[in-house]
């Protein structure tokens, strides 16, 4: 019989090494998958890992895919640090994109910089407002925040579909579910002369650094960490759980909303149904891959962006489906959680509680 018991002390080195162990195991299992698909693993890893860095265009696309992952993952990392299981970054991102688009479609080429500020601000406010719904339900009615945030993801998706099929649809778009192309005045500045990367990636990195500083070098960050590690201790110390929960949830929603606004006012340039290929869900993996440290999330987001970019290239170069990216993400999350579990717990072999004991026949004869 196997029993699971917590370790007396977890290795901090292993906690930081576990993402690399999980990545190694994911690559090993992926090699078997490529062999089964009759694809050379060496060629596959070349496409997935090396080609995204081969030229400026691919590098720009890598940054495009890393930006929303980074923004969403920073907010989720802060939530998880406080032991608040927010799964709603996807819906908050979509609502942010819809709100920003509703403002951006009215801008013209003669509009000033204020139009861009209003569009981004609308996306940020909408994302924070969308996060406020499950927070209110959690604080007022003690609902399960995991379930409410997940359900609101689907509500956000259908609001997006309603918007692109209804009030925000391009009247001259021949019935296609998409908005008009936004004016240049409401578009984020490009990062390079060629490619679609925008200044949003610079802002995202700056936000991650500020969040890391706030988490480890300020009193609110300390209160947040104490709340997540020992709720009773935080209450005893007089920390306001209400303010911390509301603050971290609204911040996470605002960052996800900014990610959605940056997508439609940056690389996409309009509102479309596929504004997010699941960035909000992938950000959960990014947050854990970064050890719930906003600074480490920057590297983790770039790595996940490589997988997204590699998946696009694999379709062209190897004829592989986009589902391969989802398989990578799921496998990586599984191995990451398994490593963390074995770091904090150990498996112990114990005897069954009602095991039959064997008696010595010689002792029985002596007793007779």
Short mmCIF file of C-alpha atoms in Angstrom, two decimals:
data_model
loop_
_atom_site.label_atom_id
_atom_site.label_comp_id
_atom_site.label_asym_id
_atom_site.label_seq_id
_atom_site.Cartn_x
_atom_site.Cartn_y
_atom_site.Cartn_z
CA UNK A 1 0.00 0.00 0.00
CA UNK A 2 1.29 3.47 -0.95
CA UNK A 3 0.78 6.47 1.30
CA UNK A 4 1.35 10.11 0.41
CA UNK A 5 2.84 12.27 3.13
CA UNK A 6 4.29 15.82 3.07
CA UNK A 7 8.03 16.26 3.20
CA UNK A 8 9.44 17.92 6.29
CA UNK A 9 11.35 20.39 4.12
CA UNK A 10 11.07 21.01 0.39
CA UNK A 11 14.19 21.66 -1.65
CA UNK A 12 14.27 25.21 -2.99
CA UNK A 13 16.78 24.20 -5.63
CA UNK A 14 14.42 21.53 -6.91
CA UNK A 15 11.55 24.03 -6.96
CA UNK A 16 13.52 26.19 -9.38
CA UNK A 17 14.81 23.20 -11.35
CA UNK A 18 11.38 21.61 -11.76
CA UNK A 19 10.39 23.76 -14.80
CA UNK A 20 13.55 22.64 -16.61
CA UNK A 21 12.87 19.02 -15.64
CA UNK A 22 9.29 19.37 -16.90
CA UNK A 23 10.49 20.88 -20.19
CA UNK A 24 13.02 18.07 -20.65
CA UNK A 25 10.39 15.41 -20.03
CA UNK A 26 8.00 17.18 -22.40
CA UNK A 27 10.62 17.22 -25.14
CA UNK A 28 11.35 13.52 -24.57
CA UNK A 29 7.69 12.57 -24.82
CA UNK A 30 7.24 14.84 -27.83
CA UNK A 31 10.08 13.02 -29.58
CA UNK A 32 8.10 9.80 -29.33
CA UNK A 33 5.07 11.60 -30.73
CA UNK A 34 7.04 12.89 -33.72
CA UNK A 35 8.41 9.42 -34.40
CA UNK A 36 4.86 8.05 -34.30
CA UNK A 37 3.80 10.78 -36.77
CA UNK A 38 6.71 9.77 -39.02
CA UNK A 39 8.44 13.13 -38.49
CA UNK A 40 12.12 13.46 -37.63
CA UNK A 41 12.37 14.74 -34.01
CA UNK A 42 15.53 16.68 -34.90
CA UNK A 43 13.76 18.43 -37.77
CA UNK A 44 10.68 19.06 -35.60
CA UNK A 45 12.67 20.67 -32.79
CA UNK A 46 14.55 22.75 -35.34
CA UNK A 47 11.23 24.13 -36.58
CA UNK A 48 9.81 24.65 -33.09
CA UNK A 49 12.86 26.01 -31.30
CA UNK A 50 15.30 27.49 -33.83
CA UNK A 51 13.21 28.86 -36.70
CA UNK A 52 11.30 31.41 -34.53
CA UNK A 53 14.65 33.20 -34.07
CA UNK A 54 15.95 32.91 -37.64
CA UNK A 55 14.84 36.30 -38.97
CA UNK A 56 13.36 39.58 -37.80
CA UNK A 57 9.85 38.73 -38.97
CA UNK A 58 9.72 35.47 -36.99
CA UNK A 59 11.22 37.22 -33.98
CA UNK A 60 8.55 39.89 -34.23
CA UNK A 61 5.81 37.27 -34.38
CA UNK A 62 7.33 35.61 -31.33
CA UNK A 63 7.03 38.88 -29.42
CA UNK A 64 3.45 39.31 -30.66
CA UNK A 65 2.44 35.96 -29.18
CA UNK A 66 4.41 36.47 -25.97
CA UNK A 67 2.85 39.84 -25.11
CA UNK A 68 -0.69 38.74 -24.12
CA UNK A 69 0.72 35.66 -22.40
CA UNK A 70 3.02 37.85 -20.31
CA UNK A 71 0.34 40.34 -19.33
CA UNK A 72 -2.21 37.69 -18.36
CA UNK A 73 0.36 35.53 -16.56
CA UNK A 74 1.62 38.39 -14.38
CA UNK A 75 -1.90 38.99 -13.08
CA UNK A 76 -2.55 35.29 -12.56
CA UNK A 77 0.78 34.83 -10.75
CA UNK A 78 -0.23 37.51 -8.25
CA UNK A 79 -3.64 35.90 -7.77
CA UNK A 80 -2.16 32.46 -7.19
CA UNK A 81 0.37 33.92 -4.75
CA UNK A 82 -2.63 35.01 -2.69
CA UNK A 83 -4.23 31.56 -3.09
CA UNK A 84 -6.99 33.02 -5.27
CA UNK A 85 -7.64 30.66 -8.17
CA UNK A 86 -8.58 33.02 -10.96
CA UNK A 87 -9.11 31.05 -14.20
CA UNK A 88 -10.83 33.91 -16.01
CA UNK A 89 -8.01 35.66 -17.85
CA UNK A 90 -9.36 34.44 -21.21
CA UNK A 91 -12.76 36.06 -20.72
CA UNK A 92 -11.23 39.24 -19.32
CA UNK A 93 -8.96 39.46 -22.37
CA UNK A 94 -11.89 39.02 -24.77
CA UNK A 95 -14.04 41.61 -23.01
CA UNK A 96 -11.10 44.03 -23.03
CA UNK A 97 -10.73 43.52 -26.78
CA UNK A 98 -14.45 44.17 -27.36
CA UNK A 99 -14.48 47.34 -25.24
CA UNK A 100 -11.33 48.72 -26.87
CA UNK A 101 -12.75 47.99 -30.32
CA UNK A 102 -16.03 49.74 -29.49
CA UNK A 103 -14.00 52.91 -28.88
CA UNK A 104 -11.47 52.41 -31.67
CA UNK A 105 -13.98 52.07 -34.52
CA UNK A 106 -15.07 55.69 -34.04
CA UNK A 107 -11.53 57.05 -34.45
CA UNK A 108 -10.33 58.59 -37.70
CA UNK A 109 -6.92 59.39 -39.14
CA UNK A 110 -7.34 62.94 -37.82
CA UNK A 111 -7.90 61.75 -34.25
CA UNK A 112 -5.20 62.64 -31.73
CA UNK A 113 -3.32 60.40 -29.28
CA UNK A 114 -6.27 60.67 -26.91
CA UNK A 115 -8.19 58.19 -29.06
CA UNK A 116 -5.60 55.48 -28.41
CA UNK A 117 -5.56 56.28 -24.70
CA UNK A 118 -9.36 56.02 -24.55
CA UNK A 119 -9.37 52.70 -26.42
CA UNK A 120 -6.70 51.17 -24.18
CA UNK A 121 -8.39 52.62 -21.10
CA UNK A 122 -11.71 51.10 -22.14
CA UNK A 123 -10.08 47.69 -22.50
CA UNK A 124 -8.38 47.95 -19.11
CA UNK A 125 -11.58 49.09 -17.39
CA UNK A 126 -13.66 46.37 -19.05
CA UNK A 127 -11.20 43.64 -18.03
CA UNK A 128 -11.18 44.88 -14.44
CA UNK A 129 -14.96 45.12 -14.42
CA UNK A 130 -15.28 41.58 -15.75
CA UNK A 131 -12.98 40.35 -12.97
CA UNK A 132 -15.09 42.23 -10.43
CA UNK A 133 -18.10 39.97 -11.10
CA UNK A 134 -16.62 36.71 -9.72
CA UNK A 135 -14.87 38.68 -6.98
CA UNK A 136 -18.18 40.13 -5.79
CA UNK A 137 -19.83 36.70 -5.91
CA UNK A 138 -16.92 35.22 -3.98
CA UNK A 139 -16.86 37.89 -1.30
CA UNK A 140 -20.64 38.26 -0.92
CA UNK A 141 -21.97 34.74 -1.49
CA UNK A 142 -18.83 32.60 -0.99
CA UNK A 143 -19.11 31.09 -4.47
CA UNK A 144 -16.34 28.99 -5.97
CA UNK A 145 -14.14 31.50 -7.79
CA UNK A 146 -12.76 28.77 -10.09
CA UNK A 147 -16.22 27.92 -11.43
CA UNK A 148 -17.43 31.50 -11.78
CA UNK A 149 -14.33 32.68 -13.64
CA UNK A 150 -14.43 29.69 -15.99
CA UNK A 151 -18.12 30.22 -16.78
CA UNK A 152 -17.55 33.91 -17.43
CA UNK A 153 -14.92 32.95 -20.02
CA UNK A 154 -17.69 31.46 -22.16
CA UNK A 155 -19.96 34.44 -21.55
CA UNK A 156 -17.14 36.71 -22.70
CA UNK A 157 -16.64 34.59 -25.82
CA UNK A 158 -20.31 34.84 -26.79
CA UNK A 159 -20.30 38.58 -26.17
CA UNK A 160 -17.36 38.80 -28.59
CA UNK A 161 -19.23 36.70 -31.19
CA UNK A 162 -22.34 38.83 -30.74
CA UNK A 163 -20.29 42.00 -31.21
CA UNK A 164 -18.57 40.91 -34.44
CA UNK A 165 -21.85 39.61 -35.87
CA UNK A 166 -23.85 42.61 -34.71
CA UNK A 167 -23.05 46.17 -33.59
CA UNK A 168 -19.31 46.11 -34.35
CA UNK A 169 -19.47 44.29 -37.68
CA UNK A 170 -18.10 46.09 -40.71
CA UNK A 171 -21.18 47.12 -42.77
CA UNK A 172 -19.10 46.81 -45.93
CA UNK A 173 -17.44 43.55 -44.93
CA UNK A 174 -19.66 41.30 -47.11
CA UNK A 175 -21.10 39.65 -44.01
CA UNK A 176 -17.78 38.52 -42.54
CA UNK A 177 -17.76 38.61 -38.71
CA UNK A 178 -15.16 41.32 -38.21
CA UNK A 179 -15.00 45.03 -37.51
CA UNK A 180 -13.61 47.72 -39.75
CA UNK A 181 -9.85 48.19 -39.80
CA UNK A 182 -8.87 50.74 -37.19
CA UNK A 183 -7.38 54.11 -38.09
CA UNK A 184 -3.66 54.63 -37.65
CA UNK A 185 -4.31 57.16 -34.90
CA UNK A 186 -5.65 54.43 -32.62
CA UNK A 187 -2.89 51.90 -33.30
CA UNK A 188 0.05 51.17 -31.00
CA UNK A 189 3.46 52.20 -32.30
CA UNK A 190 5.33 49.35 -34.04
CA UNK A 191 8.46 48.07 -32.36
CA UNK A 192 10.33 47.37 -35.62
CA UNK A 193 10.08 48.81 -39.10
CA UNK A 194 8.92 45.41 -40.39
CA UNK A 195 6.68 42.93 -38.62
CA UNK A 196 3.66 43.28 -36.33
CA UNK A 197 5.30 43.61 -32.91
CA UNK A 198 4.19 46.73 -31.06
CA UNK A 199 5.30 48.72 -28.04
CA UNK A 200 2.97 46.56 -25.95
CA UNK A 201 5.78 44.07 -25.35
CA UNK A 202 7.94 46.82 -23.81
CA UNK A 203 5.04 47.87 -21.59
CA UNK A 204 4.40 44.24 -20.62
CA UNK A 205 8.01 43.70 -19.55
CA UNK A 206 7.93 46.96 -17.57
CA UNK A 207 4.72 45.86 -15.81
CA UNK A 208 6.27 42.48 -14.98
CA UNK A 209 9.33 44.12 -13.43
CA UNK A 210 7.19 46.53 -11.41
CA UNK A 211 4.96 43.68 -10.24
CA UNK A 212 8.00 41.67 -9.15
CA UNK A 213 9.35 44.63 -7.20
CA UNK A 214 5.97 45.25 -5.57
CA UNK A 215 5.55 41.58 -4.65
CA UNK A 216 8.92 41.19 -2.93
CA UNK A 217 9.86 44.73 -1.86
CA UNK A 218 6.67 46.43 -0.68
CA UNK A 219 4.26 46.00 2.23
CA UNK A 220 1.21 45.13 0.05
CA UNK A 221 3.28 42.45 -1.69
CA UNK A 222 4.32 41.02 1.66
CA UNK A 223 0.71 41.01 2.81
CA UNK A 224 -0.29 39.23 -0.38
CA UNK A 225 2.31 36.51 0.13
CA UNK A 226 1.33 36.02 3.77
CA UNK A 227 -2.33 35.73 2.79
CA UNK A 228 -1.50 32.98 0.34
CA UNK A 229 0.83 31.04 2.63
CA UNK A 230 -1.03 31.39 5.95
CA UNK A 231 -4.48 32.95 5.86
CA UNK A 232 -4.86 32.69 9.64
CA UNK A 233 -1.56 34.50 10.18
CA UNK A 234 -2.62 37.29 7.82
CA UNK A 235 -5.86 37.70 9.75
CA UNK A 236 -4.01 37.70 13.08
CA UNK A 237 -1.62 40.37 11.77
CA UNK A 238 -4.55 42.58 10.83
CA UNK A 239 -4.12 42.37 7.05
CA UNK A 240 -7.32 43.17 5.17
CA UNK A 241 -8.25 40.09 3.16
CA UNK A 242 -11.06 42.01 1.45
CA UNK A 243 -8.75 44.72 0.12
CA UNK A 244 -6.11 42.22 -0.99
CA UNK A 245 -8.58 39.99 -2.83
CA UNK A 246 -10.27 42.90 -4.56
CA UNK A 247 -6.96 44.54 -5.42
CA UNK A 248 -5.29 41.49 -6.93
CA UNK A 249 -8.38 40.39 -8.87
CA UNK A 250 -9.00 43.84 -10.34
CA UNK A 251 -5.32 44.13 -11.25
CA UNK A 252 -5.35 40.73 -12.97
CA UNK A 253 -8.49 41.67 -14.87
CA UNK A 254 -7.03 45.03 -15.89
CA UNK A 255 -3.86 43.38 -17.23
CA UNK A 256 -5.86 40.81 -19.18
CA UNK A 257 -8.09 43.58 -20.53
CA UNK A 258 -5.00 45.52 -21.58
CA UNK A 259 -3.75 42.39 -23.34
CA UNK A 260 -6.98 42.21 -25.34
CA UNK A 261 -6.88 45.92 -26.14
CA UNK A 262 -3.23 45.66 -27.22
CA UNK A 263 -4.11 42.82 -29.60
CA UNK A 264 -6.83 44.68 -31.48
CA UNK A 265 -4.95 48.00 -31.51
CA UNK A 266 -1.64 46.35 -32.32
CA UNK A 267 -0.92 43.32 -34.50
CA UNK A 268 -4.53 42.59 -35.52
CA UNK A 269 -5.82 46.11 -36.17
CA UNK A 270 -9.49 45.11 -35.91
CA UNK A 271 -11.84 42.94 -33.87
CA UNK A 272 -12.13 39.36 -35.11
CA UNK A 273 -13.58 36.19 -33.51
CA UNK A 274 -10.13 34.59 -33.21
CA UNK A 275 -8.58 37.50 -31.30
CA UNK A 276 -7.21 34.96 -28.81
CA UNK A 277 -6.17 31.37 -29.56
CA UNK A 278 -6.42 30.60 -25.84
CA UNK A 279 -3.89 33.05 -24.42
CA UNK A 280 -5.78 33.31 -21.14
CA UNK A 281 -5.65 29.57 -20.55
CA UNK A 282 -2.02 29.21 -21.64
CA UNK A 283 -1.13 32.02 -19.23
CA UNK A 284 -1.93 29.63 -16.36
CA UNK A 285 0.93 27.40 -17.52
CA UNK A 286 3.15 30.44 -18.00
CA UNK A 287 2.47 31.60 -14.44
CA UNK A 288 3.45 28.24 -12.98
CA UNK A 289 6.38 27.84 -15.33
CA UNK A 290 7.63 31.18 -13.98
CA UNK A 291 7.27 29.92 -10.39
CA UNK A 292 4.58 32.58 -9.72
CA UNK A 293 7.33 35.19 -9.92
CA UNK A 294 6.35 38.10 -12.23
CA UNK A 295 9.96 38.59 -13.31
CA UNK A 296 10.43 34.93 -14.20
CA UNK A 297 7.11 35.06 -16.04
CA UNK A 298 8.85 37.17 -18.72
CA UNK A 299 11.11 34.25 -19.66
CA UNK A 300 8.29 31.73 -19.36
CA UNK A 301 6.06 33.81 -21.66
CA UNK A 302 8.80 34.01 -24.28
CA UNK A 303 9.21 30.23 -24.10
CA UNK A 304 5.48 29.68 -24.55
CA UNK A 305 5.53 32.18 -27.38
CA UNK A 306 8.17 30.00 -29.06
CA UNK A 307 5.74 27.07 -28.88
CA UNK A 308 2.94 29.13 -30.46
CA UNK A 309 5.27 30.41 -33.18
CA UNK A 310 6.73 26.95 -33.71
CA UNK A 311 3.25 25.53 -34.12
CA UNK A 312 2.50 27.99 -36.92
CA UNK A 313 5.78 27.12 -38.62
CA UNK A 314 5.16 23.38 -38.14
CA UNK A 315 1.94 23.67 -40.14
CA UNK A 316 3.89 25.09 -43.06
CA UNK A 317 7.13 23.14 -42.83
CA UNK A 318 5.94 19.76 -41.49
CA UNK A 319 2.21 19.69 -42.16
CA UNK A 320 1.41 19.18 -38.46
CA UNK A 321 -1.94 20.35 -37.02
CA UNK A 322 -2.21 23.26 -34.60
CA UNK A 323 -3.42 20.79 -31.95
CA UNK A 324 0.24 19.95 -31.40
CA UNK A 325 0.60 23.20 -29.46
CA UNK A 326 -2.24 22.23 -27.14
CA UNK A 327 -0.63 18.83 -26.66
CA UNK A 328 2.67 20.47 -25.72
CA UNK A 329 0.96 22.79 -23.27
CA UNK A 330 -1.00 19.99 -21.60
CA UNK A 331 2.03 17.71 -21.34
CA UNK A 332 4.17 20.52 -19.96
CA UNK A 333 1.57 21.38 -17.32
CA UNK A 334 1.22 17.72 -16.33
CA UNK A 335 4.95 17.23 -15.84
CA UNK A 336 5.27 20.58 -14.05
CA UNK A 337 2.54 19.71 -11.56
CA UNK A 338 3.95 16.20 -11.13
CA UNK A 339 7.42 17.59 -10.34
CA UNK A 340 6.00 20.09 -7.85
CA UNK A 341 3.96 17.34 -6.19
CA UNK A 342 6.98 15.08 -5.74
CA UNK A 343 9.03 17.97 -4.41
CA UNK A 344 6.50 18.73 -1.68
CA UNK A 345 5.29 15.18 -1.00
CA UNK A 346 6.76 11.70 -0.97
CA UNK A 347 5.36 8.23 -1.54
CA UNK A 348 5.82 5.79 1.35
CA UNK A 349 5.14 2.07 1.31
CA UNK A 350 3.08 1.01 4.34
CA UNK A 351 1.48 -2.27 5.41
CA UNK A 352 -2.28 -2.64 5.00
CA UNK A 353 -4.24 -1.71 8.12
CA UNK A 354 -5.98 -5.08 8.41
CA UNK A 355 -3.15 -7.27 7.07
CA UNK A 356 -3.35 -10.91 8.12
CA UNK A 357 -0.50 -11.93 10.41
CA UNK A 358 1.23 -15.24 9.84
CA UNK A 359 1.73 -17.41 12.95
CA UNK A 360 4.59 -19.78 13.55
CA UNK A 361 3.24 -23.40 13.62
CA UNK A 362 5.94 -24.40 16.17
CA UNK A 363 4.64 -21.74 18.57
CA UNK A 364 1.11 -23.10 18.09
CA UNK A 365 2.22 -26.66 18.98
CA UNK A 366 4.01 -25.36 22.08
CA UNK A 367 0.91 -23.53 23.17
CA UNK A 368 -1.12 -26.72 22.72
#
